[in-house]
Every structure is written in C-alpha cells, then in structure tokens.
XYZ file of C-alpha atoms in Angstrom:
493
model
C 58.671 102.944 43.684
C 57.404 99.764 44.813
C 60.023 99.512 47.913
C 58.915 102.615 49.105
C 55.201 101.739 48.932
C 56.028 98.477 50.694
C 58.095 100.277 53.374
C 55.536 102.681 53.967
C 52.847 99.736 54.197
C 55.038 97.969 56.559
C 55.432 101.189 58.959
C 51.729 101.636 59.102
C 51.236 98.277 60.177
C 53.717 98.499 62.832
C 51.919 101.931 64.249
C 48.582 100.250 64.198
C 49.826 96.983 65.853
C 51.216 99.068 68.709
C 48.213 101.363 69.233
C 46.160 98.167 69.701
C 48.568 96.921 72.397
C 47.578 97.677 76.232
C 50.133 99.903 78.245
C 51.572 96.762 80.060
C 52.094 94.871 76.922
C 53.847 97.576 75.106
C 56.260 98.233 77.947
C 57.069 94.595 78.109
C 57.192 94.217 74.287
C 58.972 97.436 73.293
C 62.452 96.777 74.627
C 62.295 93.066 73.580
C 61.389 94.224 70.191
C 64.217 96.766 70.010
C 66.720 94.094 71.108
C 65.384 91.510 68.391
C 64.968 88.912 71.077
C 63.706 85.428 70.215
C 60.740 85.397 72.755
C 57.379 84.329 71.786
C 55.923 87.757 72.122
C 58.406 89.334 69.838
C 57.817 86.421 67.401
C 54.092 87.313 67.362
C 55.208 91.163 67.051
C 57.162 90.378 64.014
C 54.325 88.529 62.505
C 52.145 91.395 62.834
C 54.816 93.522 61.306
C 54.260 91.491 58.032
C 50.563 91.795 57.657
C 49.591 88.693 59.666
C 46.676 89.092 62.065
C 46.577 87.706 65.700
C 44.160 84.862 64.128
C 46.322 83.787 61.546
C 48.702 80.957 62.232
C 52.164 81.690 63.130
C 54.883 81.768 60.605
C 58.465 81.891 60.789
C 60.243 85.189 60.951
C 61.448 86.901 57.955
C 65.126 85.752 57.294
C 66.039 89.483 56.750
C 64.548 90.770 60.400
C 67.864 91.514 61.713
C 68.150 94.145 58.839
C 65.130 96.167 60.130
C 66.245 96.304 63.899
C 70.044 96.287 64.368
C 70.255 98.983 67.163
C 69.976 98.743 71.041
C 70.537 100.762 74.097
C 73.953 99.824 75.305
C 77.108 101.532 76.712
C 80.652 101.512 75.364
C 82.808 98.738 76.603
C 85.176 100.964 78.389
C 82.705 103.320 79.781
C 82.181 103.603 83.580
C 78.463 102.341 83.195
C 79.483 99.397 81.510
C 79.613 96.115 83.439
C 82.264 94.686 81.080
C 85.146 93.103 83.098
C 87.023 90.722 80.777
C 90.554 92.546 80.282
C 92.355 89.558 79.723
C 93.763 90.905 76.350
C 94.831 94.228 77.614
C 96.673 92.415 80.673
C 98.347 89.953 78.020
C 99.401 93.328 76.366
C 100.805 94.935 79.480
C 102.763 91.777 80.302
C 104.364 91.708 76.846
C 105.031 95.483 76.870
C 106.916 95.019 80.306
C 108.853 92.107 78.978
C 110.169 93.965 75.950
C 110.893 97.389 78.018
C 112.909 95.185 80.691
C 114.523 93.260 78.056
C 115.901 96.523 76.901
C 116.933 97.598 80.315
C 118.784 94.162 80.800
C 120.394 94.399 77.272
C 121.447 97.863 77.987
C 122.765 96.996 81.420
C 124.854 94.015 79.823
C 126.371 96.251 77.310
C 127.551 98.867 79.691
C 128.886 96.448 82.597
C 129.203 93.079 81.167
C 128.283 89.963 82.877
C 128.599 90.706 86.737
C 127.006 87.521 88.358
C 129.542 85.672 90.559
C 128.171 83.240 92.924
C 131.813 82.503 94.189
C 131.951 85.869 95.900
C 128.809 85.043 97.904
C 130.204 81.596 98.778
C 133.659 82.989 99.711
C 132.071 85.632 101.999
C 129.966 82.838 103.712
C 132.913 80.728 104.457
C 134.972 83.444 105.923
C 135.270 82.252 109.561
C 135.981 85.515 111.192
C 132.781 86.906 109.687
C 130.448 83.877 110.430
C 131.445 82.472 113.687
C 130.058 85.231 115.976
C 126.616 85.026 114.321
C 126.623 81.469 114.760
C 127.848 81.662 118.366
C 124.911 84.355 118.788
C 122.202 82.025 117.439
C 123.492 79.083 119.391
C 123.042 81.311 122.527
C 119.637 81.748 121.844
C 118.777 78.383 123.396
C 119.561 79.836 126.652
C 116.212 81.958 126.529
C 114.128 78.980 125.176
C 115.212 76.621 128.000
C 114.615 79.487 130.566
C 111.191 79.825 129.303
C 110.388 76.212 129.445
C 111.804 75.886 133.123
C 109.660 78.970 133.981
C 106.468 77.307 132.757
C 107.210 73.837 134.372
C 107.680 75.904 137.967
C 104.477 77.545 137.198
C 102.711 74.378 136.350
C 104.057 72.907 139.768
C 102.998 75.771 141.704
C 106.463 76.587 142.853
C 106.091 80.187 141.372
C 103.241 82.398 141.697
C 101.602 83.470 138.414
C 102.611 87.232 139.049
C 106.166 86.221 139.711
C 106.247 83.762 136.746
C 104.893 86.685 134.582
C 107.523 89.063 135.833
C 110.212 86.492 135.169
C 109.038 85.750 131.603
C 109.154 89.451 130.686
C 112.551 89.780 132.016
C 113.646 86.830 130.033
C 112.037 88.399 126.961
C 113.856 91.568 127.630
C 117.093 90.222 127.876
C 116.440 88.261 124.642
C 115.733 91.686 123.037
C 118.639 93.390 124.475
C 121.205 90.607 123.991
C 121.643 90.747 120.126
C 121.400 94.519 120.022
C 124.258 94.754 122.071
C 126.474 92.192 120.611
C 125.697 93.488 117.104
C 126.369 97.046 117.884
C 129.472 96.470 119.831
C 131.156 93.387 118.155
C 133.014 94.728 115.024
C 133.880 91.223 113.833
C 130.385 90.291 112.872
C 129.271 90.722 109.193
C 126.152 92.506 108.283
C 124.523 89.438 106.692
C 125.487 87.677 110.019
C 123.826 90.234 111.981
C 120.664 90.221 110.113
C 120.288 86.522 110.393
C 120.990 86.570 114.098
C 118.696 89.527 114.720
C 115.713 88.233 112.651
C 116.263 84.709 114.498
C 116.031 86.474 117.884
C 112.999 88.494 116.853
C 110.948 85.313 115.952
C 112.084 83.465 118.851
C 111.168 86.491 121.157
C 107.447 86.345 119.395
C 107.289 82.687 119.819
C 108.126 82.582 123.502
C 105.615 85.280 124.525
C 102.927 83.186 122.485
C 104.266 80.056 124.443
C 104.203 81.678 127.992
C 100.693 83.587 127.486
C 99.059 80.472 125.652
C 100.313 78.199 128.704
C 98.940 80.666 131.148
C 95.346 80.505 129.375
C 95.575 76.621 129.302
C 96.400 76.896 133.188
C 93.414 79.047 133.788
C 91.276 76.486 131.821
C 90.043 78.924 128.954
C 91.384 80.693 125.873
C 90.791 84.382 125.264
C 87.988 84.141 122.750
C 86.334 81.523 120.462
C 88.246 80.745 117.530
C 91.658 81.998 118.900
C 92.746 78.418 119.714
C 90.941 75.621 117.971
C 92.280 73.002 120.056
C 89.950 70.926 122.653
C 90.670 71.404 126.199
C 91.070 68.296 128.383
C 90.822 69.180 131.863
C 91.914 65.623 132.919
C 95.218 65.764 130.871
C 98.223 67.169 132.876
C 99.757 70.320 131.398
C 103.166 68.756 132.330
C 102.771 66.277 129.365
C 103.184 69.295 127.017
C 105.912 71.283 128.650
C 108.942 68.998 127.317
C 111.856 69.760 125.218
C 110.025 68.144 122.059
C 107.137 70.105 122.276
C 108.817 73.353 122.700
C 111.470 72.660 119.969
C 108.947 71.765 117.472
C 106.832 74.811 118.020
C 110.362 76.823 117.595
C 110.952 75.135 114.300
C 107.474 74.984 113.087
C 106.482 77.857 110.638
C 104.041 79.753 112.924
C 104.330 82.349 115.648
C 101.090 81.204 117.559
C 101.642 78.327 120.153
C 98.972 75.620 120.800
C 99.025 72.248 121.912
C 98.306 69.460 119.410
C 98.965 71.334 116.087
C 97.584 70.029 112.909
C 99.353 67.386 111.092
C 99.683 65.780 107.580
C 99.817 62.266 107.385
C 103.274 62.066 106.001
C 106.229 64.031 104.451
C 105.894 63.971 100.673
C 109.458 63.806 99.058
C 108.242 65.436 95.942
C 107.037 68.478 97.708
C 110.226 68.627 99.519
C 112.214 68.437 96.413
C 110.141 70.910 94.419
C 110.302 73.476 97.354
C 114.064 73.084 97.792
C 114.468 73.630 93.854
C 112.609 76.764 94.289
C 114.727 77.940 96.923
C 117.906 77.451 94.989
C 116.642 78.991 91.636
C 115.225 81.735 93.547
C 118.257 82.410 95.496
C 120.407 82.455 92.346
C 118.111 85.032 90.895
C 118.144 87.543 93.894
C 122.049 87.431 93.721
C 121.601 88.131 90.153
C 119.398 91.066 90.387
C 122.009 92.598 93.071
C 125.093 91.879 91.353
C 124.087 92.759 87.935
C 121.387 95.590 88.419
C 121.659 97.188 91.911
C 125.579 97.163 92.414
C 126.043 99.195 89.321
C 123.387 101.701 90.586
C 125.160 101.922 93.875
C 128.584 102.449 92.224
C 127.497 105.409 90.264
C 126.507 107.187 93.404
C 128.758 109.725 94.909
C 126.870 110.683 98.079
C 124.233 109.176 100.299
C 120.752 109.885 100.033
C 120.708 112.058 103.166
C 123.357 114.298 101.362
C 122.037 114.435 97.710
C 119.954 117.182 96.353
C 116.232 116.615 95.547
C 116.799 115.999 91.861
C 119.664 113.544 92.030
C 117.763 111.807 94.916
C 114.462 111.565 92.957
C 116.843 110.022 89.856
C 118.331 107.288 92.013
C 115.168 106.275 93.530
C 113.511 105.926 90.220
C 116.407 103.931 88.985
C 116.004 101.592 92.077
C 112.242 101.132 91.860
C 112.160 98.262 89.318
C 115.305 96.099 90.627
C 114.051 96.549 94.145
C 110.425 95.629 93.161
C 111.603 92.550 91.591
C 113.928 91.613 94.390
C 111.030 92.023 97.189
C 108.598 89.932 94.919
C 111.436 87.235 94.670
C 112.312 87.319 98.191
C 108.508 87.219 99.341
C 107.778 84.201 97.169
C 111.034 82.537 98.477
C 110.494 83.225 102.223
C 106.477 82.927 102.391
C 106.166 80.174 99.963
C 109.019 78.016 99.325
C 110.941 78.207 102.639
C 107.768 78.157 104.951
C 106.258 75.144 103.033
C 109.626 73.467 103.081
C 109.648 73.742 106.798
C 105.934 72.494 106.952
C 106.275 69.654 104.973
C 109.470 68.484 106.766
C 107.848 68.699 110.006
C 104.252 67.754 108.676
C 102.955 70.817 110.054
C 99.174 71.232 108.462
C 98.316 74.905 108.665
C 100.062 76.049 105.497
C 98.247 79.435 105.142
C 101.210 81.582 105.243
C 99.834 84.339 103.000
C 96.507 85.709 101.447
C 95.956 87.189 97.880
C 97.660 90.346 98.840
C 98.203 91.233 95.299
C 94.179 91.558 94.878
C 93.956 93.784 97.863
C 91.833 96.710 97.208
C 93.016 98.588 100.433
C 96.246 99.016 102.150
C 94.679 97.459 105.453
C 93.635 94.464 103.512
C 97.410 94.356 101.948
C 98.801 94.448 105.600
C 96.445 91.422 106.676
C 97.097 89.148 103.804
C 101.029 90.159 103.266
C 102.065 87.737 106.437
C 99.341 85.714 107.794
C 101.619 84.255 110.882
C 102.384 87.756 111.989
C 99.041 88.902 111.540
C 97.578 85.992 113.731
C 100.018 86.767 116.241
C 99.192 90.423 116.409
C 95.401 89.533 116.321
C 95.882 86.957 119.202
C 98.204 88.627 121.530
C 97.795 92.119 120.812
C 94.722 93.269 119.307
C 92.217 91.008 121.213
C 93.906 91.754 124.813
C 93.483 95.416 123.903
C 89.903 95.039 123.143
C 89.415 93.213 126.491
C 90.889 96.156 128.192
C 87.969 98.392 126.530
C 90.272 99.965 124.040
C 88.518 101.268 120.935
C 88.884 99.270 117.606
C 90.473 102.208 116.058
C 92.943 102.785 118.814
C 93.847 98.999 118.929
C 94.383 99.202 115.365
C 96.932 101.982 115.490
C 98.751 100.450 118.461
C 99.173 97.197 116.513
C 100.220 99.050 113.329
C 102.839 101.181 115.363
C 104.235 98.084 116.839
C 104.527 96.653 113.465
C 106.176 99.816 112.147
C 108.593 99.904 115.015
C 109.655 96.221 114.768
C 110.302 96.710 110.909
C 112.667 99.720 111.707
C 114.118 97.812 114.437
C 115.372 94.618 112.297
C 116.341 96.621 109.242
C 118.244 99.618 110.740
C 119.952 97.915 113.798
C 122.416 95.686 111.630
C 123.229 98.532 109.620
C 124.067 100.600 112.635
C 121.756 103.269 111.135
C 118.347 104.521 112.427
C 116.898 107.339 110.465
C 113.186 106.221 111.018
C 112.819 106.395 107.256
C 110.824 103.001 107.309
C 108.905 103.778 110.293
C 107.695 107.156 108.521
C 107.135 105.727 105.348
C 104.715 103.226 106.979
C 103.057 106.072 108.878
C 102.753 107.777 105.628
C 100.870 104.778 103.991
C 98.539 104.777 107.098
C 97.718 108.535 106.540
C 97.117 107.363 102.624
C 94.872 104.583 103.692
C 92.898 106.768 106.015
C 92.337 109.957 103.685
C 92.359 108.425 100.318
C 90.942 104.927 101.026
C 87.476 106.159 100.444
C 88.124 107.785 96.995
C 89.998 104.861 95.554
C 87.850 101.737 95.696
C 87.811 98.456 93.451
C 90.383 98.469 90.932
C 91.396 102.065 91.649
C 92.012 100.855 95.022
C 94.218 98.118 93.908
C 96.132 100.425 91.855
C 96.915 102.496 94.881
C 98.084 99.397 96.823
C 100.463 98.497 94.124
C 101.802 102.217 93.865
C 102.332 102.167 97.619
C 104.153 98.785 97.448
C 106.486 100.161 94.618
C 107.405 103.552 96.256
C 106.714 102.653 99.957
C 108.642 100.959 102.727
C 110.582 98.510 100.299
C 112.476 101.463 98.459
C 113.035 103.053 102.036
C 114.726 99.736 102.978
C 116.761 100.103 99.883
C 117.899 103.431 100.704
C 119.342 102.247 103.961
C 121.469 99.610 102.153
C 122.409 102.291 99.769
C 123.773 104.661 102.322
C 125.493 101.876 104.269
C 127.189 100.755 100.969
C 128.465 104.397 100.543
C 129.326 105.063 104.100
C 131.723 102.079 103.958
C 132.939 102.435 100.499
C 132.035 105.725 99.061
C 135.372 105.633 97.156
C 135.442 101.868 96.042
C 137.634 100.200 93.384
C 136.054 98.906 90.368
C 134.345 95.346 90.646
C 133.979 95.697 94.393
C 130.842 93.581 95.345
C 127.966 94.520 97.548
C 128.801 91.440 99.745
C 132.142 92.569 100.198
C 130.873 96.170 101.048
C 128.475 95.005 103.430
C 131.053 92.895 105.512
C-alpha cells in the first residue's frame, strides 16, 4: 500500500515538473530523460522526480534510477536502419566454417585418391629438351624486336627518319612481334603447352612495353606529355634524347615490373637481402601449393570426366563446374598473390624499382568496374595512358572509350589463354562481356556490401572458371581415354 502511494506521488511530481517546462526545454530534455544520460539537465530533472524544488541544493541521483528508465528508442543490430558495422565475430565464424567444410573435402579426396602430389613429374617435364628448347629459342628471338625498336628510336632522334615513317616502322615491328609467336605456337608441334604459354606471355608483355617505349619517346621529342600526371618526370630541354636511348636503359625497362616507360624511374636506395629472401620463399611455397592443388584436387575431377564441356548435357556440365569452383578459386588466389605480390616485388627489389603499387584493394571493390581497375595496376596504367587518354583527345566519349578499352582487354585475355591451347571458343571473351552487362544493369541495385558480394560471385563464376573449362577440354581432347595416374603436366605436353 505504501509502495503504491509512493509511486503515485512520484508520477504526479513528474507530470507537474514537465508541465512547467517550456516547449524548447521539454524537447531537449525528454529524449535525454528517456536515454538516462548524465547531463546536467537530466540530473536536475531527476532531482525534481524525487520532490526537490529547483531552489533546493542539488543532490546525487538515486542509486536505483536505472530501474525507473531502462528503455530507449533503438533499432535491432541486424536491421537495415541500424548503423552497426562490427561483424568481426560473424567473419570469424564463417572462416572457421569454411576451414571445417574444406577440411572434409580434403579428407574425402585423400580417402578416394590417396596422396597424388609429386613434384618430380613437374621437374621431369621441365627438363625434357624436346619440349623446352623451342620455347627458349622463341623467347631469345624476342630480343630482335627490342633491338629494332631501339634502332628506330635512335634514327628518329637523329632525324634520319621522318616521324610518319618511323611510326609506320614501329607499327610494323609490333605487328611482326604479335604474329611471330602465334605462327610458331600453331605450327610447331614440338613446343609444349607450358612453353607456349610462357613464350606468348613474354611476347605480349614485350609488345605492350615497346608500344609504350616508342610512344613515350615520341612525347619527349615533342617536348610534352599527353596530360598532367601521365608522366611524373621533369623534362630537361637541354638534355639530349640520345642519353636515354641506350641498351642499358631499354633492358632495364624491359625487366622492370611495369608496362609504362618513362625516363628516370623512381629508385630505392639499395637492395634489401631480407626482402629478396622473403619473396623468394613465398614464390617457392606458393608454387608448391599451386602444384598440389592441380595434382591432388583438379586432376581427379578431369579424370572423372568422359566428355568435353562442349559435348556435355546441361546437368553434367553444371555438376562439373560446381566441382571446379572451389579448387579453381583457390588456384587463382594463389597465382594472383604469387605473381602480383611475390614475383613483382622480387623483381622490383632486385632492380631497386621504387613504384611497387602493383594491385589495389580489389577484394573490397563494391563494383565490377572498381575491381577491374584494382586487379592489375600496371595494365590499368598502360590502358589509361596509351588507350583511354588518346581516345578522349580524339573526342571519343568516356563511355565509348571505356567500352573500347574493356573490349581490348577481353580480346587480349582470350588471345593469351586460347592460342597456346589451340582452341578459340570465345568463352572468356563472352564471359567478360556478360560481366560488363551485369555491371551496367545490376550495378545500381547492388551497392555497398551487396555490391562487394556481387563482385566475389562474378570472380567465382566468371572468367577464371571459363579459363578452367579451356584446360579441361584440352585435357579431354588429348587424353580422353587416359591410363590411371596420368598427370596433367603430361597431358598438356
């Protein structure tokens, strides 16, 4: 009874005190009273709750004040209106779940097939002279095109060639550089698939570098660069161009981990042995992991196949693709780290090359366009410098320039993957076009974390998986009926 009277008296005091407050004070004090904050206005209000007038000296709040006000307006943490962003615990749970799930897959793989990893097969394949000498000779022959580009630049610098004639000869040199490895790979049956890949990638990188070499030297001769920020080096008009047109300067650029030429590259003060050893160990370990994934995980899936993807029915094709998603994804992640981080940093440290921005945070990309920009920074710089900017200077719209650059990239990917396998089905090209359509029509609906999820989904089921289908069909076309234990290295020879 006494408790009821006390609560009734307390409620009346609260109502009276609120009626005496002005509208402004009430609007400011009401949310604070509901949230039980410790502001001075809230303390005064609490004193009024307990019968103290404003003229009385302030007293300490009642120790049980939280029992009277324990609710406030707030959203659930997982609701869309909540600003909660700390999902670290959920991320840890997902990681542990993925580890346990794939541990089961690995265990099941070992139970069914045993231990298949054998590095000796790879080394024996690499040591076979009849498979590797053609590719080595093909790579050595690439020096002819580099020397030809240097001689043309010297003639242009001395004035013995007109700019138009020099430009035509440069384009002819680049055209031969593109056709020469393609003809050798298509008609020389002694060259292995691995050697063909290594040779074609070498010629492709050389072609991009030599194009940048001749175009940048042309900009220097004209006394300007195409746009601010394209080339950071300072132009010295009194410095002769011939000082840079040397064998040493050319081959430093060809060996440096960049596709864009400039004079006076940024350098680091010295070679750090500890960084060299660290990146070298990373390359060795990652190479072994990649070989292990291919031999232990991907090869048994290939051996269970009876037909190529082009001859499978839709259900069997989807089943095999789903089996290849996980190992193919891990393979691409390992290869990306091996090349973009370990190998390029090893080359940069060995050559004291200062610019080591080889990739961006593509894993945080919220759009496919951002992913393409950050996946391969050297290629992105080359495309922006030598394709995108010149197209804009010719009054091509930005959307058309973006489309042309993207189509060139897609065609280049199809070329370097399909040619060594003697197969051109345009699957990679059309898959990249499909990603472009996804970005255009669904990009506005998937933003933030949803956009990042769409990027990862396209990375899992996009061009990398199309590349794996090329290798699968090449394997089946050469060894559709294969003896047990036949390795992928032997099938690709």
